[in-house]
Every structure is written in structure tokens, then in C-alpha cells.
XYZ file of N, CA and C in Angstrom:
831
model
N -7.062 -99.656 39.594
C -7.138 -100.773 40.111
C -6.124 -100.812 41.238
N -6.838 -101.458 42.390
C -6.468 -101.251 43.276
C -6.177 -102.677 43.845
N -5.405 -103.538 44.205
C -5.235 -104.968 45.332
C -5.657 -104.899 46.415
N -6.609 -104.907 46.614
C -7.065 -105.219 48.534
C -6.710 -106.173 49.251
N -6.559 -107.504 48.654
C -5.835 -108.889 49.085
C -5.488 -109.462 48.290
N -4.865 -110.762 48.649
C -4.229 -111.787 47.474
C -3.686 -112.507 48.437
N -3.731 -114.019 47.965
C -3.383 -115.422 48.314
C -2.863 -116.276 46.991
N -2.181 -116.753 48.055
C -1.668 -117.665 46.776
C -2.361 -119.119 47.176
N -3.123 -120.222 46.279
C -4.181 -120.986 46.092
C -3.856 -122.128 44.844
N -3.668 -123.132 45.346
C -3.691 -124.345 43.794
C -2.631 -123.866 43.031
N -1.767 -123.215 43.557
C -0.929 -122.811 42.381
C -0.234 -121.415 41.657
N -1.937 -120.957 41.778
C -2.081 -119.474 41.574
C -2.355 -119.050 42.321
N -3.393 -117.587 41.981
C -3.491 -116.185 42.859
C -4.981 -116.012 42.902
N -5.382 -115.709 43.825
C -6.865 -115.667 44.223
C -6.819 -113.891 44.996
N -7.216 -113.427 44.419
C -7.213 -111.672 44.127
C -8.412 -110.985 44.264
N -8.650 -110.183 45.379
C -9.517 -109.300 45.326
C -8.997 -107.672 45.235
N -9.841 -106.957 44.273
C -9.735 -105.751 43.332
C -10.438 -104.665 43.715
N -10.153 -103.349 43.836
C -11.665 -102.116 43.844
C -11.013 -101.111 42.596
N -12.069 -100.874 41.811
C -11.549 -99.716 41.076
C -12.580 -98.852 41.159
N -12.455 -97.727 40.545
C -13.496 -96.718 40.531
C -14.361 -96.781 38.547
N -15.700 -97.475 39.226
C -16.508 -97.827 38.002
C -16.607 -96.179 37.681
N -17.140 -96.417 35.884
C -17.318 -95.562 35.282
C -19.199 -95.561 35.180
N -19.308 -96.708 35.111
C -20.384 -97.182 34.415
C -21.603 -97.019 35.885
N -21.035 -97.505 37.253
C -22.009 -97.680 38.283
C -21.491 -96.159 39.036
N -20.315 -95.279 38.589
C -20.557 -93.771 39.351
C -19.878 -94.110 41.121
N -19.608 -95.383 41.460
C -19.237 -96.204 42.142
C -17.711 -96.801 42.309
N -16.981 -97.177 43.525
C -16.017 -98.411 43.547
C -16.773 -99.050 43.368
N -16.285 -100.402 42.815
C -16.466 -101.480 42.884
C -15.536 -102.386 42.970
N -15.770 -103.716 43.853
C -15.031 -104.932 44.065
C -15.405 -106.190 43.300
N -14.047 -106.839 42.789
C -14.446 -108.249 42.240
C -13.272 -108.717 42.792
N -13.600 -110.294 42.527
C -13.061 -111.266 42.831
C -12.226 -112.285 41.475
N -10.716 -112.257 41.206
C -10.440 -112.642 40.289
C -9.314 -114.179 40.756
N -9.397 -115.360 40.314
C -8.315 -116.101 40.537
C -7.936 -116.643 38.847
N -6.635 -116.706 39.171
C -5.619 -117.054 38.002
C -4.836 -117.688 38.274
N -4.771 -119.088 37.377
C -4.388 -120.209 38.206
C -2.578 -120.206 37.725
N -2.587 -120.987 37.959
C -0.680 -121.236 37.632
C -0.747 -121.284 35.954
N 0.576 -120.665 35.886
C 0.791 -120.371 34.001
C 1.565 -120.392 33.703
N 2.190 -120.560 32.247
C 3.675 -120.606 31.511
C 3.355 -118.460 31.552
N 4.901 -118.258 31.578
C 4.917 -116.780 31.205
C 4.413 -116.245 30.088
N 3.565 -115.420 29.918
C 2.970 -114.854 28.271
C 2.202 -115.347 28.131
N 1.250 -116.678 28.726
C 0.116 -117.471 28.064
C -0.745 -116.810 28.191
N -1.925 -116.662 27.351
C -3.229 -115.993 27.403
C -4.337 -117.198 27.790
N -4.872 -116.966 29.017
C -5.839 -117.902 29.565
C -7.390 -117.583 29.393
N -7.948 -118.856 29.230
C -9.529 -118.324 28.962
C -10.186 -117.881 30.658
N -11.332 -117.098 30.180
C -12.224 -116.593 30.949
C -13.598 -117.379 31.200
N -13.845 -117.678 32.298
C -15.182 -118.114 33.195
C -15.815 -116.696 34.397
N -16.899 -116.735 33.813
C -17.297 -115.375 34.453
C -18.382 -115.874 35.473
N -18.182 -115.484 36.875
C -19.398 -116.099 37.879
C -20.020 -114.592 38.537
N -21.768 -115.013 37.951
C -22.665 -113.769 38.389
C -23.046 -114.329 39.767
N -22.985 -113.507 40.716
C -23.993 -114.317 42.187
C -25.175 -113.564 42.382
N -25.797 -114.310 43.233
C -26.964 -113.817 43.847
C -27.511 -112.938 44.554
N -28.963 -112.946 45.119
C -29.755 -112.039 45.580
C -28.484 -111.964 47.222
N -28.405 -110.549 47.801
C -27.765 -110.553 48.896
C -26.314 -110.935 49.111
N -25.430 -111.424 47.882
C -24.543 -111.923 48.109
C -23.558 -110.723 47.296
N -21.834 -110.933 47.723
C -20.733 -109.973 47.242
C -19.857 -111.077 46.279
N -19.018 -110.477 45.699
C -17.842 -111.584 45.593
C -17.396 -112.445 46.333
N -17.585 -111.744 47.360
C -16.680 -113.134 48.740
C -17.263 -114.491 48.451
N -18.751 -114.253 48.397
C -19.522 -115.720 48.601
C -19.097 -116.851 47.927
N -19.160 -116.746 46.614
C -18.246 -117.871 45.833
C -16.806 -118.219 46.297
N -16.049 -116.917 46.018
C -15.027 -116.950 46.914
C -14.009 -117.762 47.442
N -15.357 -117.681 48.673
C -15.300 -118.483 50.127
C -16.058 -119.723 50.244
N -16.725 -120.155 49.350
C -17.618 -121.284 49.546
C -18.403 -121.797 48.405
N -17.220 -121.473 47.158
C -18.004 -122.212 45.755
C -16.833 -123.281 45.380
N -15.641 -123.042 45.930
C -15.084 -124.220 45.728
C -14.429 -124.632 44.100
N -13.929 -123.426 43.374
C -14.031 -123.567 41.799
C -12.390 -123.720 42.165
N -11.418 -122.913 43.057
C -10.102 -123.035 42.699
C -9.041 -124.377 41.682
N -9.377 -125.630 42.920
C -8.973 -126.667 42.651
C -9.291 -126.793 40.475
N -10.005 -126.917 40.565
C -10.893 -126.971 38.997
C -10.275 -126.235 38.091
N -10.319 -124.951 38.180
C -10.205 -124.149 37.317
C -8.110 -124.092 37.580
N -7.468 -124.327 38.279
C -6.087 -124.670 38.199
C -5.751 -125.867 37.198
N -6.447 -126.885 37.191
C -6.633 -127.654 36.421
C -6.612 -128.116 35.249
N -7.852 -126.999 35.021
C -7.982 -126.596 33.602
C -7.509 -125.430 32.669
N -6.695 -124.193 33.997
C -6.154 -123.466 33.330
C -7.312 -122.246 33.090
N -8.135 -121.999 33.491
C -9.121 -121.445 33.420
C -9.548 -120.040 34.571
N -9.542 -118.608 34.051
C -9.215 -117.817 35.033
C -10.796 -117.649 35.632
N -11.070 -117.352 36.611
C -11.946 -117.054 37.161
C -12.438 -115.555 37.754
N -13.409 -115.008 37.112
C -13.531 -113.825 37.819
C -15.194 -113.604 38.157
N -15.502 -112.877 39.361
C -16.869 -112.770 40.269
C -16.616 -111.445 40.594
N -17.916 -110.854 39.867
C -17.906 -109.276 40.208
C -18.878 -109.079 41.693
N -18.825 -108.204 41.872
C -19.959 -107.556 43.115
C -21.880 -107.719 42.153
N -22.943 -107.438 42.968
C -23.985 -107.669 42.174
C -24.603 -106.528 42.632
N -24.007 -105.348 42.506
C -24.652 -104.188 42.804
C -23.538 -103.044 42.845
N -23.861 -101.839 42.492
C -23.142 -100.567 43.150
C -23.349 -100.181 45.188
N -22.485 -100.316 45.346
C -22.855 -99.873 47.407
C -22.006 -98.453 47.199
N -22.268 -98.435 48.571
C -22.320 -97.077 49.406
C -23.455 -95.994 49.565
N -22.632 -94.851 50.909
C -24.173 -94.214 51.457
C -24.957 -93.743 50.836
N -24.298 -92.756 49.124
C -25.022 -92.447 48.144
C -26.036 -93.162 47.125
N -25.774 -94.406 47.225
C -26.472 -95.447 46.671
C -27.808 -95.821 46.827
N -28.670 -95.328 46.118
C -30.186 -95.460 46.637
C -30.210 -97.219 47.080
N -31.122 -97.322 48.336
C -31.087 -98.609 48.908
C -32.321 -99.190 49.167
N -32.884 -99.963 49.687
C -34.232 -100.634 50.219
C -34.149 -101.383 51.475
N -35.033 -101.726 52.476
C -35.014 -102.228 53.298
C -35.486 -103.782 53.115
N -36.078 -104.175 52.193
C -35.873 -105.877 51.633
C -34.586 -105.929 50.914
N -34.279 -107.192 51.167
C -33.147 -108.038 50.774
C -32.919 -108.140 49.504
N -34.567 -107.926 48.595
C -34.213 -108.477 47.252
C -34.641 -106.797 46.379
N -34.303 -105.907 46.867
C -34.291 -104.824 46.179
C -33.033 -104.090 46.745
N -32.476 -102.804 45.301
C -31.255 -102.143 46.446
C -29.814 -103.080 46.277
N -29.409 -102.027 47.159
C -27.936 -102.797 47.243
C -27.775 -104.426 47.578
N -27.052 -104.809 46.619
C -27.047 -106.821 46.695
C -28.306 -107.414 45.612
N -28.436 -106.346 45.183
C -29.928 -106.936 44.250
C -29.873 -106.203 43.025
N -28.907 -105.941 42.265
C -28.925 -105.192 40.899
C -29.610 -106.337 40.196
N -29.873 -107.359 39.861
C -30.421 -108.045 39.209
C -29.624 -107.595 37.646
N -28.437 -107.367 37.700
C -27.855 -107.087 35.869
C -28.695 -106.566 35.247
N -29.097 -105.145 35.328
C -29.770 -104.211 34.700
C -29.425 -103.024 34.562
N -29.890 -102.502 33.587
C -29.536 -100.921 34.007
C -30.284 -100.311 33.643
N -30.770 -99.834 34.891
C -32.020 -99.035 35.422
C -32.087 -97.472 34.840
N -33.749 -97.796 35.000
C -34.046 -96.293 33.815
C -34.731 -95.088 34.888
N -34.902 -95.983 36.230
C -36.553 -94.946 36.773
C -35.350 -94.528 38.704
N -36.118 -93.759 38.657
C -35.754 -93.245 39.807
C -36.092 -93.968 41.011
N -35.206 -94.021 42.528
C -33.905 -93.385 42.707
C -32.673 -94.550 41.787
N -33.130 -95.405 41.176
C -32.018 -96.260 40.473
C -30.875 -96.044 39.407
N -31.615 -95.450 38.530
C -30.828 -94.788 37.298
C -29.458 -94.737 37.889
N -29.148 -93.821 38.658
C -28.276 -92.826 38.840
C -26.361 -93.954 38.737
N -26.900 -94.695 39.379
C -25.865 -95.540 39.688
C -26.040 -96.955 39.188
N -27.123 -97.774 39.431
C -27.509 -99.271 38.770
C -27.739 -99.300 37.526
N -26.484 -99.626 36.899
C -25.724 -99.820 35.948
C -25.007 -101.058 35.636
N -25.891 -102.390 36.225
C -24.717 -103.249 36.341
C -24.902 -104.394 34.603
N -25.855 -103.939 34.173
C -25.935 -104.704 32.584
C -24.314 -104.185 31.868
N -24.746 -103.070 31.716
C -23.102 -102.358 31.386
C -22.036 -102.952 31.933
N -21.945 -102.513 33.669
C -20.600 -102.800 34.067
C -20.060 -104.250 33.748
N -20.980 -105.408 33.575
C -20.743 -106.710 33.591
C -20.300 -106.470 31.713
N -21.338 -106.343 30.720
C -20.822 -106.700 29.450
C -20.050 -105.742 28.907
N -19.546 -104.516 29.403
C -18.857 -103.494 28.573
C -17.444 -103.326 29.832
N -17.743 -102.757 30.955
C -16.582 -102.023 31.695
C -15.912 -102.882 31.941
N -16.594 -103.718 32.933
C -15.341 -104.962 33.365
C -14.579 -105.919 32.846
N -15.128 -106.262 31.675
C -14.478 -106.956 30.579
C -13.166 -106.351 30.097
N -13.195 -105.209 29.817
C -12.108 -104.532 29.213
C -11.221 -104.133 30.449
N -12.050 -103.875 31.692
C -10.267 -104.036 33.013
C -9.463 -105.604 32.954
N -10.546 -106.349 32.979
C -9.793 -107.894 32.746
C -8.978 -108.045 31.536
N -9.211 -107.716 30.521
C -8.577 -107.938 29.483
C -6.850 -107.308 29.419
N -7.099 -105.681 30.043
C -5.854 -105.052 29.640
C -5.103 -105.509 31.060
N -5.271 -106.093 32.147
C -4.762 -106.284 33.362
C -4.464 -107.378 33.629
N -5.389 -108.780 33.068
C -4.849 -110.026 33.813
C -4.945 -110.948 32.203
N -3.928 -111.685 32.303
C -3.315 -112.924 31.572
C -4.327 -113.609 30.534
N -6.000 -113.087 29.984
C -6.699 -113.108 29.882
C -7.042 -113.143 28.556
N -7.214 -114.550 27.640
C -7.675 -114.403 26.241
C -9.269 -114.354 26.297
N -9.654 -112.769 25.940
C -10.647 -112.401 25.935
C -11.279 -112.908 24.681
N -10.750 -113.598 23.741
C -11.628 -114.366 22.739
C -12.308 -115.909 23.159
N -11.956 -116.066 24.313
C -12.347 -117.572 24.840
C -13.081 -117.208 26.037
N -14.316 -117.298 26.377
C -15.307 -116.684 27.473
C -16.294 -117.326 27.636
N -16.922 -118.018 28.984
C -17.816 -118.409 29.147
C -18.542 -117.760 30.727
N -19.814 -118.371 30.693
C -20.477 -117.764 31.784
C -20.952 -118.681 32.530
N -21.145 -118.134 33.839
C -21.965 -119.075 34.979
C -22.702 -117.959 36.008
N -23.746 -118.448 36.740
C -23.802 -117.519 38.051
C -25.242 -118.380 38.998
N -25.320 -118.094 39.574
C -26.412 -118.501 40.869
C -27.468 -117.960 41.037
N -28.718 -118.449 40.515
C -30.131 -117.527 41.680
C -30.461 -116.274 40.686
N -30.090 -114.961 41.347
C -30.007 -113.937 40.382
C -29.066 -113.824 39.626
N -27.624 -114.408 39.533
C -26.920 -114.644 39.097
C -27.010 -114.967 37.947
N -27.607 -116.275 38.354
C -27.393 -117.629 36.728
C -28.559 -116.614 35.700
N -29.789 -116.228 36.707
C -30.632 -115.291 35.373
C -29.301 -114.165 34.560
N -28.808 -113.770 36.172
C -27.388 -112.639 34.777
C -27.113 -113.485 33.524
N -26.155 -114.716 34.279
C -25.765 -115.463 33.283
C -26.081 -115.929 32.013
N -27.538 -116.141 32.300
C -28.466 -116.630 30.855
C -28.517 -115.286 29.879
N -28.779 -114.134 30.325
C -29.525 -112.816 29.751
C -27.989 -112.583 29.120
N -27.211 -112.380 30.039
C -25.925 -111.793 29.645
C -25.649 -112.661 28.203
N -25.641 -114.075 28.430
C -24.612 -115.073 27.416
C -26.090 -115.226 26.020
N -27.439 -114.670 26.092
C -28.383 -115.179 25.025
C -27.655 -113.482 24.722
N -27.956 -112.275 25.114
C -27.541 -111.499 24.382
C -26.860 -111.404 23.412
N -25.253 -112.086 23.987
C -24.186 -111.936 23.326
C -23.255 -113.642 22.930
N -24.286 -113.972 22.102
C -24.120 -115.789 21.959
C -22.494 -115.695 21.086
N -22.059 -114.279 20.474
C -20.861 -114.138 19.572
C -19.296 -114.472 20.468
N -19.853 -113.334 21.764
C -19.039 -113.225 22.950
C -18.448 -115.051 24.047
N -19.491 -115.247 24.135
C -19.680 -116.553 25.617
C -19.669 -118.095 25.054
N -18.543 -118.740 25.018
C -18.723 -120.006 24.090
C -19.361 -121.230 25.127
N -19.620 -120.744 26.101
C -20.991 -121.707 26.909
C -21.593 -120.904 28.191
N -22.967 -121.046 28.159
C -23.132 -120.744 29.478
C -24.188 -121.877 30.588
N -23.513 -121.715 31.751
C -24.435 -121.852 32.833
C -25.005 -121.569 33.752
N -25.339 -122.183 34.597
C -26.503 -121.685 35.470
C -26.877 -122.663 36.787
N -26.733 -122.133 37.984
C -26.910 -123.119 39.260
C -28.516 -122.344 40.277
N -29.500 -123.128 39.451
C -30.444 -122.363 40.499
C -31.219 -121.332 39.652
N -31.112 -121.027 38.459
C -31.394 -119.553 37.823
C -32.573 -119.147 37.623
N -33.294 -118.064 38.364
C -34.386 -117.470 37.993
C -34.799 -117.465 36.556
N -35.464 -118.661 35.671
C -35.471 -118.565 34.472
C -36.382 -117.330 33.861
N -37.019 -116.978 34.205
C -38.435 -115.755 33.763
C -38.549 -114.948 34.704
N -38.050 -113.676 34.813
C -38.003 -112.651 35.455
C -39.691 -112.099 35.778
N -40.174 -112.419 34.428
C -41.014 -111.576 34.507
C -42.654 -112.766 34.806
N -41.902 -113.707 34.988
C -42.906 -114.865 35.595
C -42.382 -115.204 36.896
N -41.634 -114.410 37.859
C -41.180 -114.888 39.406
C -41.304 -113.651 39.760
N -42.008 -113.827 41.479
C -42.361 -112.625 41.989
C -40.488 -111.512 42.551
N -40.021 -112.320 42.478
C -38.127 -111.283 42.530
C -38.447 -110.639 41.766
N -38.383 -111.518 40.051
C -38.071 -110.399 39.127
C -39.170 -109.181 38.869
N -40.206 -109.398 38.964
C -41.318 -108.363 38.584
C -41.376 -107.460 39.489
N -40.685 -107.536 41.002
C -41.011 -106.434 41.701
C -39.411 -105.737 41.555
N -37.982 -106.466 40.943
C -37.064 -105.506 40.688
C -37.062 -104.759 39.133
N -37.731 -105.366 38.613
C -38.388 -105.319 37.091
C -38.811 -103.724 37.225
N -40.089 -103.871 37.817
C -40.802 -102.417 37.647
C -40.197 -101.692 38.290
N -39.448 -101.913 40.066
C -38.412 -100.962 40.429
C -37.668 -99.835 39.859
N -36.665 -100.933 38.885
C -35.477 -100.295 38.429
C -36.005 -100.220 36.387
N -36.955 -100.653 36.064
C -37.332 -100.576 34.649
C -38.942 -99.518 34.383
N -39.601 -99.594 35.715
C -41.141 -99.063 35.134
C -41.833 -100.513 34.962
N -43.195 -99.562 34.565
C -43.992 -100.717 34.238
C -44.333 -101.253 33.089
N -43.515 -101.139 32.067
C -43.555 -101.481 30.770
C -43.189 -102.396 30.786
N -43.428 -103.342 30.425
C -42.894 -105.466 30.325
C -42.510 -105.474 29.026
N -42.925 -104.449 28.421
C -41.569 -104.720 26.642
C -40.059 -104.607 26.734
N -39.874 -103.887 28.180
C -38.753 -103.495 28.456
C -38.191 -104.021 29.083
N -38.867 -105.133 29.823
C -38.201 -106.237 30.541
C -37.539 -107.110 30.268
N -38.147 -107.305 28.728
C -38.084 -108.662 28.368
C -36.176 -109.259 27.700
N -35.829 -108.104 27.494
C -34.001 -108.232 27.169
C -33.520 -109.151 28.772
N -34.525 -108.936 30.006
C -33.640 -109.098 30.829
C -34.671 -110.533 31.571
N -35.165 -111.814 30.609
C -35.680 -112.502 30.575
C -35.083 -113.452 30.052
N -34.816 -114.904 30.592
C -33.835 -115.636 29.559
C -35.194 -116.513 28.533
N -35.935 -116.692 29.115
C -37.423 -117.400 28.310
C -37.911 -116.433 27.332
N -38.089 -114.716 27.732
C -38.294 -114.405 26.518
C -37.510 -113.910 25.795
N -36.206 -113.575 26.130
C -35.179 -113.645 24.850
C -35.448 -114.867 23.584
N -35.583 -116.287 24.386
C -35.641 -117.587 23.681
C -36.907 -117.209 22.905
N -37.870 -117.042 23.332
C -38.970 -116.515 22.328
C -38.704 -115.556 21.517
N -38.145 -114.783 21.419
C -37.671 -113.529 20.700
C -36.655 -114.091 19.913
N -36.515 -114.823 19.652
C -35.114 -115.122 18.862
C -33.662 -116.081 19.296
N -33.797 -115.178 20.553
C -32.269 -115.601 21.304
C -31.847 -116.907 20.997
N -30.171 -117.265 20.587
C -29.870 -118.651 20.460
C -28.422 -119.147 21.336
N -28.169 -119.991 21.252
C -26.845 -120.319 22.344
C -26.811 -121.903 21.805
N -25.571 -122.096 21.451
C -25.552 -123.600 21.475
C -25.396 -124.826 22.426
N -24.534 -123.709 23.371
C -24.448 -124.817 24.753
C -24.810 -123.660 25.737
N -26.281 -124.624 26.421
C -26.783 -123.775 27.806
C -26.974 -125.154 28.876
N -26.664 -124.864 30.277
C -26.477 -126.095 31.087
C -27.242 -125.379 31.991
N -27.787 -125.973 32.731
C -28.939 -125.387 34.097
C -28.503 -126.930 35.594
N -28.169 -126.535 36.329
C -27.978 -127.458 37.625
C -29.244 -126.872 38.414
N -30.095 -127.937 38.942
C -31.654 -127.459 39.651
C -31.331 -128.151 40.646
N -31.485 -128.151 42.233
C -31.832 -128.677 43.247
C -33.096 -128.816 43.527
N -33.360 -130.506 43.344
C -34.806 -130.752 43.696
C -35.402 -130.491 44.794
N -34.776 -130.220 45.878
C -35.333 -129.524 46.984
C -35.158 -128.113 47.578
N -34.991 -127.586 46.552
C -34.920 -126.216 46.404
C -36.236 -125.340 46.672
N -35.923 -124.377 48.249
C -37.667 -124.185 47.834
C -37.983 -123.197 48.107
N -37.084 -122.840 46.665
C -37.345 -121.738 45.796
C -38.026 -121.865 43.812
N -37.510 -123.414 44.222
C -38.219 -123.807 42.617
C -38.917 -123.404 42.183
N -40.057 -124.210 42.693
C -41.650 -123.451 42.418
C -42.007 -122.367 42.016
N -41.958 -121.045 43.043
C -42.653 -119.778 42.628
C -41.549 -118.905 42.080
N -40.134 -118.958 42.579
C -39.432 -117.799 41.673
C -38.647 -118.383 40.738
N -37.996 -119.568 41.157
C -37.065 -119.940 39.585
C -37.473 -120.866 38.619
N -38.872 -121.714 38.766
C -39.597 -122.184 37.812
C -38.832 -122.480 36.264
N -38.107 -123.497 36.820
C -37.240 -124.128 35.832
C -37.911 -124.666 34.338
N -39.080 -125.331 34.650
C -39.511 -126.325 34.113
C -40.545 -125.265 32.912
N -40.604 -123.954 33.216
C -40.772 -122.958 31.776
C -39.675 -122.627 30.898
N -38.443 -123.107 31.152
C -37.207 -122.645 30.412
C -37.506 -124.223 29.941
N -37.622 -125.074 30.325
C -37.543 -126.383 29.527
C -38.656 -126.579 28.632
N -39.930 -125.886 29.011
C -40.456 -125.995 27.627
C -40.750 -125.240 26.878
N -39.996 -123.904 27.117
C -40.028 -123.005 26.275
C -38.901 -123.529 25.219
N -37.887 -123.753 25.460
C -36.647 -124.431 24.817
C -37.056 -125.718 24.101
N -38.081 -126.563 24.467
C -38.869 -128.024 24.027
C -39.413 -127.581 23.006
N -39.939 -126.249 22.967
C -41.019 -125.783 21.811
C -40.504 -125.006 20.710
N -39.307 -124.019 21.113
C -38.918 -123.670 20.119
C -37.484 -124.078 19.600
N -36.831 -125.538 20.078
C -36.009 -126.142 19.436
C -34.589 -125.367 19.904
N -34.586 -125.050 21.070
C -33.149 -124.519 21.687
C -32.696 -125.996 22.340
N -31.296 -126.300 21.926
C -31.130 -126.977 23.059
C -30.583 -126.848 24.182
N -31.067 -127.532 25.153
C -30.340 -127.409 26.389
C -30.610 -128.716 27.420
N -29.430 -128.547 28.468
C -29.328 -129.617 29.181
C -29.891 -129.197 30.613
N -30.346 -130.027 31.666
C -31.007 -129.482 32.774
C -30.935 -130.453 33.597
N -30.323 -130.590 34.703
C -29.815 -131.529 35.578
C -30.539 -131.233 36.669
N -31.761 -132.010 37.058
C -32.217 -131.886 38.616
C -32.173 -133.218 39.962
N -31.362 -131.923 40.471
C -30.322 -133.020 41.643
C -31.455 -133.376 42.344
N -31.812 -134.632 43.201
C -32.804 -135.227 44.233
C -31.869 -134.591 45.492
N -32.967 -134.206 46.587
C -32.247 -133.685 47.785
C -31.248 -132.451 47.882
N -31.061 -131.566 47.189
C -30.215 -130.702 46.850
C -31.311 -129.109 46.974
N -30.326 -128.466 48.051
C -31.191 -127.151 48.370
C -30.546 -126.167 47.223
N -30.486 -124.673 47.940
C -30.557 -123.895 47.087
C -28.945 -122.937 47.453
N -28.270 -123.984 48.418
C -27.167 -122.625 49.181
C -26.228 -123.261 48.282
N -24.975 -123.148 48.931
C -23.687 -123.226 48.484
C -23.119 -124.720 48.423
N -23.709 -125.109 49.652
C -23.564 -126.704 49.583
C -24.116 -127.265 48.232
N -25.215 -127.292 47.423
C -25.516 -127.595 46.150
C -24.623 -126.929 45.090
N -23.893 -125.892 45.224
C -23.389 -125.109 44.258
C -21.834 -125.748 44.534
N -21.025 -125.974 45.550
C -19.751 -126.360 45.478
C -19.971 -127.878 44.738
N -21.064 -129.036 45.192
C -21.071 -129.802 44.890
C -21.036 -130.364 43.094
N -21.238 -129.301 42.595
C -20.817 -129.401 40.961
C -20.609 -128.621 40.292
N -19.498 -127.317 40.754
C -19.116 -126.509 40.635
C -18.060 -127.401 39.630
N -17.233 -128.239 39.692
C -15.738 -128.675 39.273
C -16.765 -129.669 37.809
N -17.835 -130.103 38.127
C -18.517 -130.501 36.781
C -18.807 -129.116 35.810
N -18.942 -128.117 36.393
C -19.031 -127.382 35.114
C -18.267 -126.745 34.700
N -16.972 -126.737 35.336
C -15.766 -125.906 35.057
C -15.258 -127.001 33.776
N -15.442 -128.125 34.250
C -14.969 -129.105 33.428
C -16.111 -128.801 32.015
N -17.279 -128.438 32.315
C -17.777 -128.809 30.973
C -17.350 -127.477 30.141
N -17.205 -126.527 30.925
C -16.782 -124.877 30.261
C -15.637 -124.841 29.770
N -14.926 -125.711 29.958
C -13.174 -126.152 29.836
C -13.286 -126.938 28.228
N -14.467 -127.975 28.090
C -14.091 -128.223 26.989
C -14.769 -127.040 25.397
N -15.348 -126.299 26.217
C -16.070 -125.747 25.068
C -14.864 -124.205 25.231
N -13.978 -123.993 25.493
C -12.960 -123.348 25.935
C -12.051 -123.221 25.190
N -11.546 -124.766 24.536
C -10.588 -125.084 24.298
C -10.049 -124.347 23.123
N -8.774 -123.746 22.645
C -8.610 -123.469 21.328
C -9.138 -123.619 20.141
């Protein structure tokens, strides 16, 4: 692992790192904020998965999480959204290919060799974080935005024993029922929708997945709400099947980081309560 940049912030360290990923077969970048802490202390971890077209840098520069993480003593980890490089398959559209990994392990040509973001986020990167940083890997939570909100919900629902709490900003709650999801899952996984279900939060809950702590933040003026995000579908599935969920619809807010940064500290405080020893 190589440190590519590092800054002091709120008494802690904001770093950006690069390593050779065995999951993706490429170099991968990720950002980690480590708050001030006593020598030898082990700190809980909050994962943040980013949305379409983003890298680790979007939340690092716009998310306004460091003060809250320093206050609550939480390590904040932000991976990239896909493998990248000249030899990595791509597409001219913004919602497929590099920057749009959808947190799946692709099985279809030409995506399968490198697009293994599920394995990267669930297995490989957590191992690295636990080895290198002062992280208590028995205390993890996860959040994300848009495509990354879909990632946070699905990763968390597939691994409820690992993540103490799940939250999302403007998530794609049903990839099977949204154009963004259907396009990417068809490309990455093929046409059999049964193979898509582990990557759809509503389908996972319908198939029996449960988690005791789920929170959604959604802007009421989000231009993608009706067609792509479909928060109401998740609300209805949870109500029908008895899955507790807290959904905040915030009037006047859109899909941007102005929205995310407005409620980031609230989400970190909410996760902090559930990450206590």
C-alpha cells in the first residue's frame, strides 16, 4: 500500500492510498480519515460507498464528515466506485463502466476480468483496513449515496452480522425496478434476473434478509426520485414484510452533496450510537 497524499484535519489524518487489488486486477485508490485517538486504541469504522461518476474524492472534498468523525472517534473509509485503467473495459455512457461498478461481481464479457467490486468492498479492502489502520473490525457500519446507497444497503443486508447499522443518502432501492439498475445489471450479470436479486435491496428483504437498524435520507426535490431511486418501493416492502426502517424525506433538497453534507453529521452520530462497545 502506498500513501499518495495526507493532511492533518480536525486533529486526525485524512489520507489517500493506492494498492494493487487482487480482486480487480488493477491499482485501486481509497480515502481514509483516522480521527485523533490514544495510542493503541482501536476505533470503529464507517464505510462510505459513492455514486455514479464519483471516486473517493467526491465525499472527501464535499462530504463534511471529518468534524463529526473526530467528535465520535470513528474511522471513515471511502473506496473508489470501480476499477480503472487503460486495460479496463469502459463505456461512453456515464452509467456503465468506469465510475459505475454498481458494487457487483460481473460475470459477463468484457466486464468480468476486472469488475469485482463486491469482492473488493466486502472482502479485500476490509482485510487491508484491519491490517494497516487502528480499526476495530468488530464494530463496522456502512453508508453511501445513490449507487453507493444501493451498495451500502445490499452489502449490509447480505452481511448483517458484520455491520451494526446501515444508512443511505438517496439510494437506488430497487435496481431491478430502475433504469440505472437494469442497464448495469444486464451488462454485468446477463439477462437472468434471478442473478440480480442479491444486488437489489427490496429483493433481498423480500427474500428474507433483515437488519435491525436501517436509515434513509432522501431529498424531496431530487430529480431522480420518481424514476431511478423509488424510495416508496422500499418503504412499502418494509411495511409489508415487517422490516423496521426510518425514512426521512427532506423537502427542498436535491441529489447533490449540498444535501448529503447537510445531514452527514446526523448520520455519523446515529451510527456512533450503534457502534459503541
